[in-house]
Amino acid sequence: AQSVSQHNHHVTLSEAASLELGCNYSYGGTVNLFWYVQYPGQHLQLLLKYFSGDPLVKGIKGFEAEFIKSKFSFNLRKPSVQWSDTAEYFCAVTRVQYGNKLVFGAGTILRVKS
Amino acid sequence: EPEVTQTPSHQVTQMGQEVILRCVPISNHLYFYWYRQILGQKVEFLVSFYNNEISEKSEIFDDQFSVERPDGSNFTLKIRSTKLEDSAMYFCASSDGGYSYEQYFGPGTRLTVT
């Protein structure tokens, strides 16, 4: 089935460790790609997005993601995490010319130990 | 910064009752969405709404569900006869329909059907 997959449901890191969260999608054609974050008790917020152009996109709070079309991947990275990055991270996709609905991955809960 | 608001934050209802979940999208936005997340599952698209009509709906959005924009500011989701399996967090989102199609999410309403 066509979907969005996030590889890890729970990740625990120590502060200053590097982060990479995997995201793969299985749709053909042109897609728009997003990473959303949900901090404890807060609503979903956009971290970054990719529509076209440079496949390496930079978002807020030092996050970046790389779109690799051949691998159908859009992995999220941060070189050095902080305790305040503890949150749930969602990868999401919209398919161009198929409406604007977001299709979400299952989410990855990141816990950063101080 | 403008934000999407939702009321109530938590609603408890008995099976078979009607519920109305309310959302106030960002004021200059034109596209409106409802998503839901059953505990432990993915965020799922329910419906999108533009120009006073439904533009897309998922298979979840059956005859028990309806949406309305009763005035210039509110966007509501009605569930006519709630079932136990309707228990979920319901998120409203809006976008301005511009090229980025970024969707801004509200904090969600937790619906508990007993």
Tab-separated table of C-alpha atoms in Angstrom:
chain	number	residue	atom	x	y	z
A	1	ALA	CA	0.000	0.000	0.000
A	2	GLN	CA	1.150	3.525	-0.670
A	3	SER	CA	2.301	5.127	2.553
A	4	VAL	CA	4.800	7.115	4.534
A	5	SER	CA	7.150	5.135	6.765
A	6	GLN	CA	9.168	6.332	9.708
A	7	HIS	CA	11.754	3.815	10.748
A	8	ASN	CA	11.950	4.312	14.489
A	9	HIS	CA	9.043	4.881	16.812
A	10	HIS	CA	11.195	5.761	19.838
A	11	VAL	CA	14.664	7.303	19.877
A	12	THR	CA	16.628	8.270	22.981
A	13	LEU	CA	19.747	10.418	22.709
A	14	SER	CA	22.011	12.299	25.056
A	15	GLU	CA	22.398	16.030	24.661
A	16	ALA	CA	24.892	17.027	21.943
A	17	ALA	CA	24.427	13.739	20.090
A	18	SER	CA	23.615	13.868	16.400
A	19	LEU	CA	20.148	12.986	15.200
A	20	GLU	CA	18.883	11.363	12.058
A	21	LEU	CA	15.268	10.280	11.715
A	22	GLY	CA	14.361	8.260	8.675
A	23	CYS	CA	11.347	8.822	6.440
A	24	ASN	CA	10.443	6.973	3.273
A	25	TYR	CA	7.400	7.314	1.074
A	26	SER	CA	6.062	5.012	-1.566
A	27	TYR	CA	4.230	7.390	-3.906
A	28	GLY	CA	5.250	7.870	-7.498
A	29	GLY	CA	5.141	11.220	-9.184
A	30	THR	CA	5.849	14.607	-7.714
A	31	VAL	CA	5.516	15.011	-3.976
A	32	ASN	CA	5.851	17.777	-1.421
A	33	LEU	CA	7.550	16.710	1.792
A	34	PHE	CA	7.220	18.009	5.326
A	35	TRP	CA	8.491	17.411	8.813
A	36	TYR	CA	6.218	18.471	11.649
A	37	VAL	CA	7.071	18.477	15.355
A	38	GLN	CA	4.769	18.217	18.336
A	39	TYR	CA	6.278	19.316	21.638
A	40	PRO	CA	4.620	17.958	24.783
A	41	GLY	CA	1.252	19.628	25.260
A	42	GLN	CA	1.540	21.692	22.103
A	43	HIS	CA	0.135	21.522	18.601
A	44	LEU	CA	1.802	20.299	15.428
A	45	GLN	CA	4.306	22.823	14.092
A	46	LEU	CA	6.091	22.823	10.766
A	47	LEU	CA	9.849	22.224	11.056
A	48	LEU	CA	10.679	22.321	7.377
A	49	LYS	CA	9.364	21.520	3.931
A	50	TYR	CA	10.587	20.574	0.488
A	51	PHE	CA	8.792	21.508	-2.730
A	52	SER	CA	11.528	21.795	-5.342
A	53	GLY	CA	15.077	23.006	-5.882
A	54	ASP	CA	17.940	22.279	-3.523
A	55	PRO	CA	17.258	18.848	-2.015
A	56	LEU	CA	18.903	19.886	1.245
A	57	VAL	CA	16.453	22.057	3.120
A	58	LYS	CA	17.028	23.899	6.342
A	59	GLY	CA	14.315	24.469	8.877
A	60	ILE	CA	13.844	26.043	12.242
A	61	LYS	CA	15.868	25.257	15.361
A	62	GLY	CA	18.881	23.911	13.458
A	63	PHE	CA	17.056	21.052	11.737
A	64	GLU	CA	17.667	20.077	8.148
A	65	ALA	CA	16.419	17.360	5.835
A	66	GLU	CA	17.647	15.868	2.596
A	67	PHE	CA	15.363	14.722	-0.196
A	68	ILE	CA	16.847	11.773	-2.081
A	69	LYS	CA	14.466	11.101	-4.947
A	70	SER	CA	16.071	7.815	-5.970
A	71	LYS	CA	15.579	6.454	-2.472
A	72	PHE	CA	12.123	8.004	-1.910
A	73	SER	CA	13.547	9.374	1.332
A	74	PHE	CA	13.402	12.596	3.288
A	75	ASN	CA	15.490	12.096	6.417
A	76	LEU	CA	15.593	14.673	9.191
A	77	ARG	CA	18.920	15.604	10.769
A	78	LYS	CA	20.323	17.777	13.500
A	79	PRO	CA	24.038	17.806	14.319
A	80	SER	CA	23.648	18.372	18.059
A	81	VAL	CA	20.374	17.844	19.905
A	82	GLN	CA	19.259	19.675	23.009
A	83	TRP	CA	16.994	18.598	25.844
A	84	SER	CA	14.366	20.981	24.425
A	85	ASP	CA	14.191	18.879	21.229
A	86	THR	CA	12.286	16.221	23.162
A	87	ALA	CA	9.102	15.875	21.115
A	88	GLU	CA	7.304	13.720	18.579
A	89	TYR	CA	8.380	14.172	14.961
A	90	PHE	CA	6.127	13.461	12.004
A	91	CYS	CA	7.070	13.100	8.368
A	92	ALA	CA	4.261	13.952	5.938
A	93	VAL	CA	3.712	14.010	2.197
A	94	THR	CA	1.312	15.656	-0.215
A	95	ARG	CA	1.059	14.420	-3.764
A	96	VAL	CA	1.091	17.200	-6.310
A	97	GLN	CA	-2.062	17.168	-8.437
A	98	TYR	CA	-3.794	14.886	-5.947
A	99	GLY	CA	-5.088	17.544	-3.604
A	100	ASN	CA	-3.521	19.026	-0.542
A	101	LYS	CA	-4.148	16.338	2.036
A	102	LEU	CA	-1.186	15.458	4.179
A	103	VAL	CA	-0.353	11.778	4.555
A	104	PHE	CA	1.544	11.275	7.791
A	105	GLY	CA	4.032	8.736	8.983
A	106	ALA	CA	3.490	7.083	12.353
A	107	GLY	CA	5.735	9.536	14.167
A	108	THR	CA	9.002	9.189	16.080
A	109	ILE	CA	9.121	10.049	19.758
A	110	LEU	CA	12.492	11.611	20.534
A	111	ARG	CA	13.688	11.791	24.103
A	112	VAL	CA	16.837	13.770	24.789
A	113	LYS	CA	18.530	13.064	28.100
A	114	SER	CA	20.234	15.978	29.800
B	1	GLU	CA	1.574	35.225	15.339
B	2	PRO	CA	-1.858	34.122	14.106
B	3	GLU	CA	-2.869	30.616	15.090
B	4	VAL	CA	-5.631	28.084	14.647
B	5	THR	CA	-7.770	27.588	17.719
B	6	GLN	CA	-10.044	24.694	18.611
B	7	THR	CA	-12.767	24.207	21.191
B	8	PRO	CA	-13.328	22.351	23.369
B	9	SER	CA	-9.956	20.904	24.263
B	10	HIS	CA	-11.612	17.771	25.598
B	11	GLN	CA	-15.113	16.446	24.973
B	12	VAL	CA	-16.656	13.414	26.591
B	13	THR	CA	-19.858	12.075	25.088
B	14	GLN	CA	-21.988	8.969	25.179
B	15	MET	CA	-22.255	6.622	22.240
B	16	GLY	CA	-25.010	7.692	19.854
B	17	GLN	CA	-24.839	11.359	20.786
B	18	GLU	CA	-24.064	14.140	18.356
B	19	VAL	CA	-20.931	16.222	18.853
B	20	ILE	CA	-19.737	19.395	17.194
B	21	LEU	CA	-16.056	20.234	17.256
B	22	ARG	CA	-15.208	23.833	16.568
B	23	CYS	CA	-12.238	25.461	14.909
B	24	VAL	CA	-11.297	29.041	14.152
B	25	PRO	CA	-8.816	28.993	11.261
B	26	ILE	CA	-6.313	31.748	10.576
B	27	SER	CA	-8.320	34.681	9.271
B	28	ASN	CA	-7.020	35.076	5.715
B	29	HIS	CA	-6.815	31.340	5.010
B	30	LEU	CA	-8.994	29.747	2.359
B	31	TYR	CA	-8.422	26.000	2.780
B	32	PHE	CA	-9.560	24.094	5.827
B	33	TYR	CA	-8.922	20.549	6.965
B	34	TRP	CA	-9.818	18.046	9.621
B	35	TYR	CA	-7.493	15.241	10.650
B	36	ARG	CA	-7.751	12.759	13.474
B	37	GLN	CA	-5.363	10.616	15.466
B	38	ILE	CA	-6.609	7.568	17.297
B	39	LEU	CA	-4.395	6.837	20.292
B	40	GLY	CA	-1.261	5.029	19.184
B	41	GLN	CA	-2.038	5.397	15.486
B	42	LYS	CA	-1.114	7.736	12.645
B	43	VAL	CA	-2.592	11.157	12.037
B	44	GLU	CA	-5.235	10.543	9.334
B	45	PHE	CA	-6.831	12.944	6.892
B	46	LEU	CA	-10.598	13.277	7.143
B	47	VAL	CA	-11.718	16.118	4.893
B	48	SER	CA	-10.663	19.283	3.133
B	49	PHE	CA	-12.924	22.269	2.489
B	50	TYR	CA	-12.589	25.149	0.078
B	51	ASN	CA	-14.964	27.739	-1.292
B	52	ASN	CA	-17.778	26.504	0.945
B	53	GLU	CA	-17.668	22.949	-0.223
B	54	ILE	CA	-15.830	19.725	0.455
B	55	SER	CA	-12.900	19.388	-1.943
B	56	GLU	CA	-11.743	15.970	-0.803
B	57	LYS	CA	-12.730	13.416	1.825
B	58	SER	CA	-11.342	10.146	3.035
B	59	GLU	CA	-13.187	6.854	3.368
B	60	ILE	CA	-13.370	7.530	7.104
B	61	PHE	CA	-15.559	10.570	6.421
B	62	ASP	CA	-18.854	8.751	5.987
B	63	ASP	CA	-22.442	9.979	6.284
B	64	GLN	CA	-22.041	10.352	10.052
B	65	PHE	CA	-19.621	13.220	9.512
B	66	SER	CA	-20.286	16.685	8.163
B	67	VAL	CA	-18.425	19.967	8.021
B	68	GLU	CA	-19.671	23.494	7.889
B	69	ARG	CA	-18.417	27.032	7.825
B	70	PRO	CA	-21.415	28.667	9.459
B	71	ASP	CA	-19.960	32.170	9.456
B	72	GLY	CA	-16.832	33.939	8.339
B	73	SER	CA	-14.658	32.594	11.122
B	74	ASN	CA	-15.702	29.170	12.396
B	75	PHE	CA	-15.199	25.762	10.784
B	76	THR	CA	-17.020	22.881	12.426
B	77	LEU	CA	-16.927	19.102	12.313
B	78	LYS	CA	-20.135	17.337	13.312
B	79	ILE	CA	-20.410	13.675	14.145
B	80	ARG	CA	-24.105	12.778	14.090
B	81	SER	CA	-24.142	9.588	16.117
B	82	THR	CA	-20.850	8.885	17.815
B	83	LYS	CA	-19.359	5.427	18.072
B	84	LEU	CA	-16.724	4.157	20.477
B	85	GLU	CA	-14.228	4.050	17.616
B	86	ASP	CA	-14.642	7.787	17.045
B	87	SER	CA	-12.609	8.379	20.205
B	88	ALA	CA	-9.521	10.236	18.979
B	89	MET	CA	-7.722	13.556	18.896
B	90	TYR	CA	-9.222	15.725	16.170
B	91	PHE	CA	-7.015	18.371	14.581
B	92	CYS	CA	-8.156	21.282	12.488
B	93	ALA	CA	-5.745	22.886	10.020
B	94	SER	CA	-5.859	25.770	7.594
B	95	SER	CA	-3.739	27.086	4.756
B	96	ASP	CA	-3.755	30.118	2.509
B	97	GLY	CA	-3.592	28.016	-0.635
B	98	GLY	CA	-0.402	29.658	-1.720
B	99	TYR	CA	2.405	27.777	-3.409
B	100	SER	CA	3.762	26.472	-0.150
B	101	TYR	CA	0.411	24.997	0.893
B	102	GLU	CA	1.715	24.959	4.443
B	103	GLN	CA	-0.988	23.782	6.772
B	104	TYR	CA	-1.186	25.332	10.220
B	105	PHE	CA	-2.600	23.059	12.888
B	106	GLY	CA	-4.729	23.770	15.919
B	107	PRO	CA	-4.054	22.206	19.336
B	108	GLY	CA	-6.665	19.497	18.832
B	109	THR	CA	-9.832	18.336	20.575
B	110	ARG	CA	-9.662	15.070	22.445
B	111	LEU	CA	-12.974	13.274	21.906
B	112	THR	CA	-13.814	10.444	24.271
B	113	VAL	CA	-16.894	8.359	23.465
B	114	THR	CA	-18.134	6.187	26.322
